[in-house]
PDB file of N, CA and C in Angstrom:
ATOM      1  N   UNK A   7     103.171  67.235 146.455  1.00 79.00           N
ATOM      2  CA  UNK A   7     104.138  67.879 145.604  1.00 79.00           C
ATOM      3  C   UNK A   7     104.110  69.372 145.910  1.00 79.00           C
ATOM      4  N   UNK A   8     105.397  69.914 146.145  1.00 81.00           N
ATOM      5  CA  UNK A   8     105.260  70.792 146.288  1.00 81.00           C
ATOM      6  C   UNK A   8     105.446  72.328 144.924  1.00 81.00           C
ATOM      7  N   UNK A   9     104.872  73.551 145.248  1.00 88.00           N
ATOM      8  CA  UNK A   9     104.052  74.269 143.790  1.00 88.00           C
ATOM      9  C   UNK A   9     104.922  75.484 144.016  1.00 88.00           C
ATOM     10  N   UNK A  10     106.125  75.801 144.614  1.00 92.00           N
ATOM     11  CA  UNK A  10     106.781  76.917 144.543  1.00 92.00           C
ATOM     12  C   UNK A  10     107.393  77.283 143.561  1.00 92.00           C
ATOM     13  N   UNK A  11     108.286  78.296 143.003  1.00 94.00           N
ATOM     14  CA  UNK A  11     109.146  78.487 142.105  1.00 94.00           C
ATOM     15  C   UNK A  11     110.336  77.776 142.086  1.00 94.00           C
ATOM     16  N   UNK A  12     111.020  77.361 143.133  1.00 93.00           N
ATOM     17  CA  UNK A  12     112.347  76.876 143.381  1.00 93.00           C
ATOM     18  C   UNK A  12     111.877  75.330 143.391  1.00 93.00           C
ATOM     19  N   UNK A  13     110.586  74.836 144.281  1.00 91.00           N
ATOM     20  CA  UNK A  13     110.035  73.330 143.150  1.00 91.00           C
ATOM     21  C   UNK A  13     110.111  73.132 141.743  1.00 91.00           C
ATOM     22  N   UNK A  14     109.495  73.824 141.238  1.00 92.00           N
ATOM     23  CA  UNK A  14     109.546  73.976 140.183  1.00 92.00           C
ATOM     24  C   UNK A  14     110.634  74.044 139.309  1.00 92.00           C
ATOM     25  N   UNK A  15     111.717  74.839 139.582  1.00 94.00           N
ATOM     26  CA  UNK A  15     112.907  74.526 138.688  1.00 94.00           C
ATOM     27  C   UNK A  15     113.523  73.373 139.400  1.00 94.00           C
ATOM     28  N   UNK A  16     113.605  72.487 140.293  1.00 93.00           N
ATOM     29  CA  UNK A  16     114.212  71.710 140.900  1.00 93.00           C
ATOM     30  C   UNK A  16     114.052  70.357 139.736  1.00 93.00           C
ATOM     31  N   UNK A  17     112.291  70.327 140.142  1.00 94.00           N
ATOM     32  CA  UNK A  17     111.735  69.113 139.352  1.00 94.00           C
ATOM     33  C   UNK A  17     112.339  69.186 137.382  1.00 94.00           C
ATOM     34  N   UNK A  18     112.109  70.569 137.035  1.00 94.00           N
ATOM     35  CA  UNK A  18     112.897  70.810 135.882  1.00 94.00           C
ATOM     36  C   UNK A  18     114.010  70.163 135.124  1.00 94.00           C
ATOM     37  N   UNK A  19     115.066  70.869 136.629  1.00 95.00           N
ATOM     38  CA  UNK A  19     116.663  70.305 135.857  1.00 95.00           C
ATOM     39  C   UNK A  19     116.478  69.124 136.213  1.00 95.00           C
ATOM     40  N   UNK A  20     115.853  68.134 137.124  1.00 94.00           N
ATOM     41  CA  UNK A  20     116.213  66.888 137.077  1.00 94.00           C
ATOM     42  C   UNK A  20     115.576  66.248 135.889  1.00 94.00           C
ATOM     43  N   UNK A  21     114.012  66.472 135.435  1.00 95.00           N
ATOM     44  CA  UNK A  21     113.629  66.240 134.294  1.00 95.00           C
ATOM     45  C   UNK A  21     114.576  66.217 133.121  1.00 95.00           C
ATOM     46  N   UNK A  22     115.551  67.311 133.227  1.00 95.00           N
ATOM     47  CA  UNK A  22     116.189  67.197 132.088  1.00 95.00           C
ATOM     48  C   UNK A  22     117.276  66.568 132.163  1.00 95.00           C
ATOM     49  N   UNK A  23     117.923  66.443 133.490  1.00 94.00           N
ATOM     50  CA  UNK A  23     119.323  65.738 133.315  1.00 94.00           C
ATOM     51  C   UNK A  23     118.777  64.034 133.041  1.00 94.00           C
ATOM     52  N   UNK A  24     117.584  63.592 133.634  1.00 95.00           N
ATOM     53  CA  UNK A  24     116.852  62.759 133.228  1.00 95.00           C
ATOM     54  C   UNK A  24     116.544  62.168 131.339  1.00 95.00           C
ATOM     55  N   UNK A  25     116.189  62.911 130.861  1.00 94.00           N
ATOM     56  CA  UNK A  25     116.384  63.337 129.492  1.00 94.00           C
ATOM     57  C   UNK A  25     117.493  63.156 128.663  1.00 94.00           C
ATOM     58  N   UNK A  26     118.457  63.601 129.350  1.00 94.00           N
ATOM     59  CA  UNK A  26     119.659  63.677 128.760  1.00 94.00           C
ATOM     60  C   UNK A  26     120.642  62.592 129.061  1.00 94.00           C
ATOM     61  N   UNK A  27     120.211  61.999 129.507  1.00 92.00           N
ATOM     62  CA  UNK A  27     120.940  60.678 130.324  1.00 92.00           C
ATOM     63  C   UNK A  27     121.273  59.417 129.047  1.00 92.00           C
ATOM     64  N   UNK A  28     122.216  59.474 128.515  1.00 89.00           N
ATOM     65  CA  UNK A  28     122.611  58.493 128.028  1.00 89.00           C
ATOM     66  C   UNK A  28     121.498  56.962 128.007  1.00 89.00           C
ATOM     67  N   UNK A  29     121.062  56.760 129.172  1.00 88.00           N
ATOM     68  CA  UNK A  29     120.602  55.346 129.270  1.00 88.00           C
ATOM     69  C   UNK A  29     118.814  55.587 129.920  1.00 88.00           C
ATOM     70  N   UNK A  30     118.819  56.808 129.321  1.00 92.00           N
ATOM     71  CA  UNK A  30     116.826  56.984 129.353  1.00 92.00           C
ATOM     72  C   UNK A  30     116.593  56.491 128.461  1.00 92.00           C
ATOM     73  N   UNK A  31     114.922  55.740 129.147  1.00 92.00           N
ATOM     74  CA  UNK A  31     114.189  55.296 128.543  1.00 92.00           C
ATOM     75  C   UNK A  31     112.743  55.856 128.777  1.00 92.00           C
ATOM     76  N   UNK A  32     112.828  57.036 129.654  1.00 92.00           N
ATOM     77  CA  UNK A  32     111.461  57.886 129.632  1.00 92.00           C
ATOM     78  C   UNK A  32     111.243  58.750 128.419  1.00 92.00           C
ATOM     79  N   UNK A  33     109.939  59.009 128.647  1.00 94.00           N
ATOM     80  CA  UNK A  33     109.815  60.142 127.583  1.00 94.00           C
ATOM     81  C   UNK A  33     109.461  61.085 128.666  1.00 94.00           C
ATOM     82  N   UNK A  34     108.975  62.258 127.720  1.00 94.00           N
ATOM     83  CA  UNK A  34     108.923  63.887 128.726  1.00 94.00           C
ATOM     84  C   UNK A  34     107.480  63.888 129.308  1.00 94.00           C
ATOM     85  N   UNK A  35     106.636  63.111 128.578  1.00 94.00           N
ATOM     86  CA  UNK A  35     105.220  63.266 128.895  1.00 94.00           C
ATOM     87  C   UNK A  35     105.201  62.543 130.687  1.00 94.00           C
ATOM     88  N   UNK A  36     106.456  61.106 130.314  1.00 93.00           N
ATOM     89  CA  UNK A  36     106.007  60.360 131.582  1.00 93.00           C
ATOM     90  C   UNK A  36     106.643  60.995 132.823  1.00 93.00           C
ATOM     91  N   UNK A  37     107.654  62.158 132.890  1.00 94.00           N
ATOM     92  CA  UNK A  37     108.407  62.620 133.387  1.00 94.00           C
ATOM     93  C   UNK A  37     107.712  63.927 134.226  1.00 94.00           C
ATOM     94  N   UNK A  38     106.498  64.413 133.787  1.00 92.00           N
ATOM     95  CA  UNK A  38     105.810  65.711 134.042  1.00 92.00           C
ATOM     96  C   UNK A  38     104.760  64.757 135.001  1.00 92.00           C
ATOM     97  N   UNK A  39     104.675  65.675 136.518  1.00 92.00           N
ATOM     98  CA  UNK A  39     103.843  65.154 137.455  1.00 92.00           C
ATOM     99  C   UNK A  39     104.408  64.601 138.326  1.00 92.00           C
ATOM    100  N   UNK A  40     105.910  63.831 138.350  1.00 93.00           N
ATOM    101  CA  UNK A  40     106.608  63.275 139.074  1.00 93.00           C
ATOM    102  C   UNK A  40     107.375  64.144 140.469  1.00 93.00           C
ATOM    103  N   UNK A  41     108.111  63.556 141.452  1.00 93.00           N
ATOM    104  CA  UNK A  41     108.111  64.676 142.067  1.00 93.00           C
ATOM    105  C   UNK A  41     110.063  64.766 142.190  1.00 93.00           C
ATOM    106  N   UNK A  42     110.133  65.611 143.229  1.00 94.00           N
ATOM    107  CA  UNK A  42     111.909  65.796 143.103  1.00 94.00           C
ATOM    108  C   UNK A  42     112.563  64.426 143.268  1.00 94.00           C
ATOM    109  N   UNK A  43     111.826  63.920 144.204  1.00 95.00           N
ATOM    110  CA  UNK A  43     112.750  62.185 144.985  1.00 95.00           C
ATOM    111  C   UNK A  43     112.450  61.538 143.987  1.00 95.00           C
ATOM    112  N   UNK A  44     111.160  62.124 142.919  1.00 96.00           N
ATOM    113  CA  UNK A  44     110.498  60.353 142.137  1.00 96.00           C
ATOM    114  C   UNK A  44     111.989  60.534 141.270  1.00 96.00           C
ATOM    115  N   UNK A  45     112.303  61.685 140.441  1.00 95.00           N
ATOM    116  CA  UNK A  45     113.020  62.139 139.588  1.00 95.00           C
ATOM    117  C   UNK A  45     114.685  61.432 140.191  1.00 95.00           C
ATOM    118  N   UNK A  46     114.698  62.034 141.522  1.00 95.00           N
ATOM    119  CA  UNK A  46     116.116  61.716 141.925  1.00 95.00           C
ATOM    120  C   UNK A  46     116.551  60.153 141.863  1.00 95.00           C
ATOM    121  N   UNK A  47     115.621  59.427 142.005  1.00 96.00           N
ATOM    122  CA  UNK A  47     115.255  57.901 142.190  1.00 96.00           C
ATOM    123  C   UNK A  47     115.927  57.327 140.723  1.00 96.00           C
ATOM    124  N   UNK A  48     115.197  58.103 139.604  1.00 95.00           N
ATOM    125  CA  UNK A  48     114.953  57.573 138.548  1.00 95.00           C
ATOM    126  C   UNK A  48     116.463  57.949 137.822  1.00 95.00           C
ATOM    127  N   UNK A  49     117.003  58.691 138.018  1.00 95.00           N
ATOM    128  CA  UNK A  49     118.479  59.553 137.769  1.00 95.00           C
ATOM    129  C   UNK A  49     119.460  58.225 138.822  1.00 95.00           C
ATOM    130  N   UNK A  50     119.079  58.482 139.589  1.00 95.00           N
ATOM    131  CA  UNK A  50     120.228  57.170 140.259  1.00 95.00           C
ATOM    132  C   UNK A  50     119.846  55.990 139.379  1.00 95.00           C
ATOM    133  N   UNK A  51     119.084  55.373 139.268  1.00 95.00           N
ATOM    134  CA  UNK A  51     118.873  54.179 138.947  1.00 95.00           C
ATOM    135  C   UNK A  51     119.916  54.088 136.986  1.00 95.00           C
ATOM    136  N   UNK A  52     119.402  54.940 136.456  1.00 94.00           N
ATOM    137  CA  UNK A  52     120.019  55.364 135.714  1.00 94.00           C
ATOM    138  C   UNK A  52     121.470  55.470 135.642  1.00 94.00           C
ATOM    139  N   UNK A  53     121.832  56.000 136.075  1.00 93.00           N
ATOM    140  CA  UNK A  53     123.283  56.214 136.759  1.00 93.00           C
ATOM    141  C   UNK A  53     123.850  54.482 136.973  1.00 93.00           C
ATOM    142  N   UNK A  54     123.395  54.375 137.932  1.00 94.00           N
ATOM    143  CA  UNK A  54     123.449  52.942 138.450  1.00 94.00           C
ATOM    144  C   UNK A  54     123.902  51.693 136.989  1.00 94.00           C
ATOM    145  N   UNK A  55     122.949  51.783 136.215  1.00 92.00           N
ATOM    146  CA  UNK A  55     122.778  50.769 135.016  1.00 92.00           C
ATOM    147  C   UNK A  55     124.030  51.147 134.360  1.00 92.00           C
ATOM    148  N   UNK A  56     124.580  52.504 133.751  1.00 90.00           N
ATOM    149  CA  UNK A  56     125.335  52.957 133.137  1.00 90.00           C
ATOM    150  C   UNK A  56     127.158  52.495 133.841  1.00 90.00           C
ATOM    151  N   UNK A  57     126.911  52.708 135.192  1.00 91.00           N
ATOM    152  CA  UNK A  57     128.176  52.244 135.957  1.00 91.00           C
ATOM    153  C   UNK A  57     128.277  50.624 135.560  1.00 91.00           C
ATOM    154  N   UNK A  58     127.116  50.108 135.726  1.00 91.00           N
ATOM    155  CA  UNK A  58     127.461  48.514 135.807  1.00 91.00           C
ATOM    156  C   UNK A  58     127.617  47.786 134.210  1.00 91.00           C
ATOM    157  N   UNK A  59     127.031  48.616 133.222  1.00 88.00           N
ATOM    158  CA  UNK A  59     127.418  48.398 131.708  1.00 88.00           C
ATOM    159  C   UNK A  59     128.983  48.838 131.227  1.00 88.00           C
ATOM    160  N   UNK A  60     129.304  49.698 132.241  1.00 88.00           N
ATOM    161  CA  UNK A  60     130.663  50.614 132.187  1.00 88.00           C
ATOM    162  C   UNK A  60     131.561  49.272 132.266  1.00 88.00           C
ATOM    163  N   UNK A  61     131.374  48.802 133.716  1.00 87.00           N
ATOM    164  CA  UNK A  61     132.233  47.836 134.736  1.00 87.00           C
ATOM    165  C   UNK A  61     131.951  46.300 133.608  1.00 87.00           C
ATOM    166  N   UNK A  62     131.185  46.192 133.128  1.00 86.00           N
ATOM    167  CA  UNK A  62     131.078  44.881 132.084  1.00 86.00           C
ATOM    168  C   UNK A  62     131.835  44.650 130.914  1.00 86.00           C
ATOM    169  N   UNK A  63     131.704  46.249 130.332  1.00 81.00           N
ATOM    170  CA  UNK A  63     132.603  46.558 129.232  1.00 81.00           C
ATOM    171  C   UNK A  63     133.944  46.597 129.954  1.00 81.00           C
ATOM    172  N   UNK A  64     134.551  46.886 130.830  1.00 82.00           N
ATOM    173  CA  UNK A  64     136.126  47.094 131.225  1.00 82.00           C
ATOM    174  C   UNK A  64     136.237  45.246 131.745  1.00 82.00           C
ATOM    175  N   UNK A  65     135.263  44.852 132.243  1.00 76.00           N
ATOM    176  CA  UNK A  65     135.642  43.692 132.113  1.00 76.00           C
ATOM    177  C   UNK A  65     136.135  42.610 131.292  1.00 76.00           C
ATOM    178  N   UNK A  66     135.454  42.753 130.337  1.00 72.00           N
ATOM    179  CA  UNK A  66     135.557  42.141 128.979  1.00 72.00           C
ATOM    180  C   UNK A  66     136.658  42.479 128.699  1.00 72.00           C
ATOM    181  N   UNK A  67     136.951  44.092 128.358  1.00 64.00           N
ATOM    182  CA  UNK A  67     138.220  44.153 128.049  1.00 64.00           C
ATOM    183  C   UNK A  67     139.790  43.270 128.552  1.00 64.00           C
ATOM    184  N   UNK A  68     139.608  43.655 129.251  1.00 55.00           N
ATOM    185  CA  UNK A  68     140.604  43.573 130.604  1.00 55.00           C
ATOM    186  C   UNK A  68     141.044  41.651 130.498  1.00 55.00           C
ATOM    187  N   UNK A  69     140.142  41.005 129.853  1.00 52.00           N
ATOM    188  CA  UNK A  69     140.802  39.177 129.579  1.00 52.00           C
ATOM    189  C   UNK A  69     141.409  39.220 127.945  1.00 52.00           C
ATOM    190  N   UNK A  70     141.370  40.174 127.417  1.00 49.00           N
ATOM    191  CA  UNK A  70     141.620  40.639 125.975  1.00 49.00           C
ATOM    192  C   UNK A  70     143.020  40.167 125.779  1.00 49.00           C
TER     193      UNK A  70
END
């Protein structure tokens, strides 16, 4: 992991867009220590779930 300043805010905002994510299920404790890719990983995956709950709900709709 890398210990610079610009690491450091990197790992940050993703922590928080992490956080702020509609479909988290981390907390902040498990989130500290992780690194930029673990974070980026965990934000896609995220992302990911939210698109395919999106695409389920328009499905449903859509035989209405």
């Amino acid at each position: 992991m890398k210990h610079g300043k610009k690491a450091q805010q990197q790992r940050r905002r993703f922590r928080l867009k992490v956080l702020h994510h509609p479909q988290n299920i981390y907390l902040y404790e498990e989130l500290i220590g992780k690194t930029v890719e673990q974070l980026k990983e965990i934000l896609e995956s995220l992302v990911e779930e939210e698109s395919k709950l999106n695409e389920s709900k328009t499905d449903s709709g859509d035989t209405e």
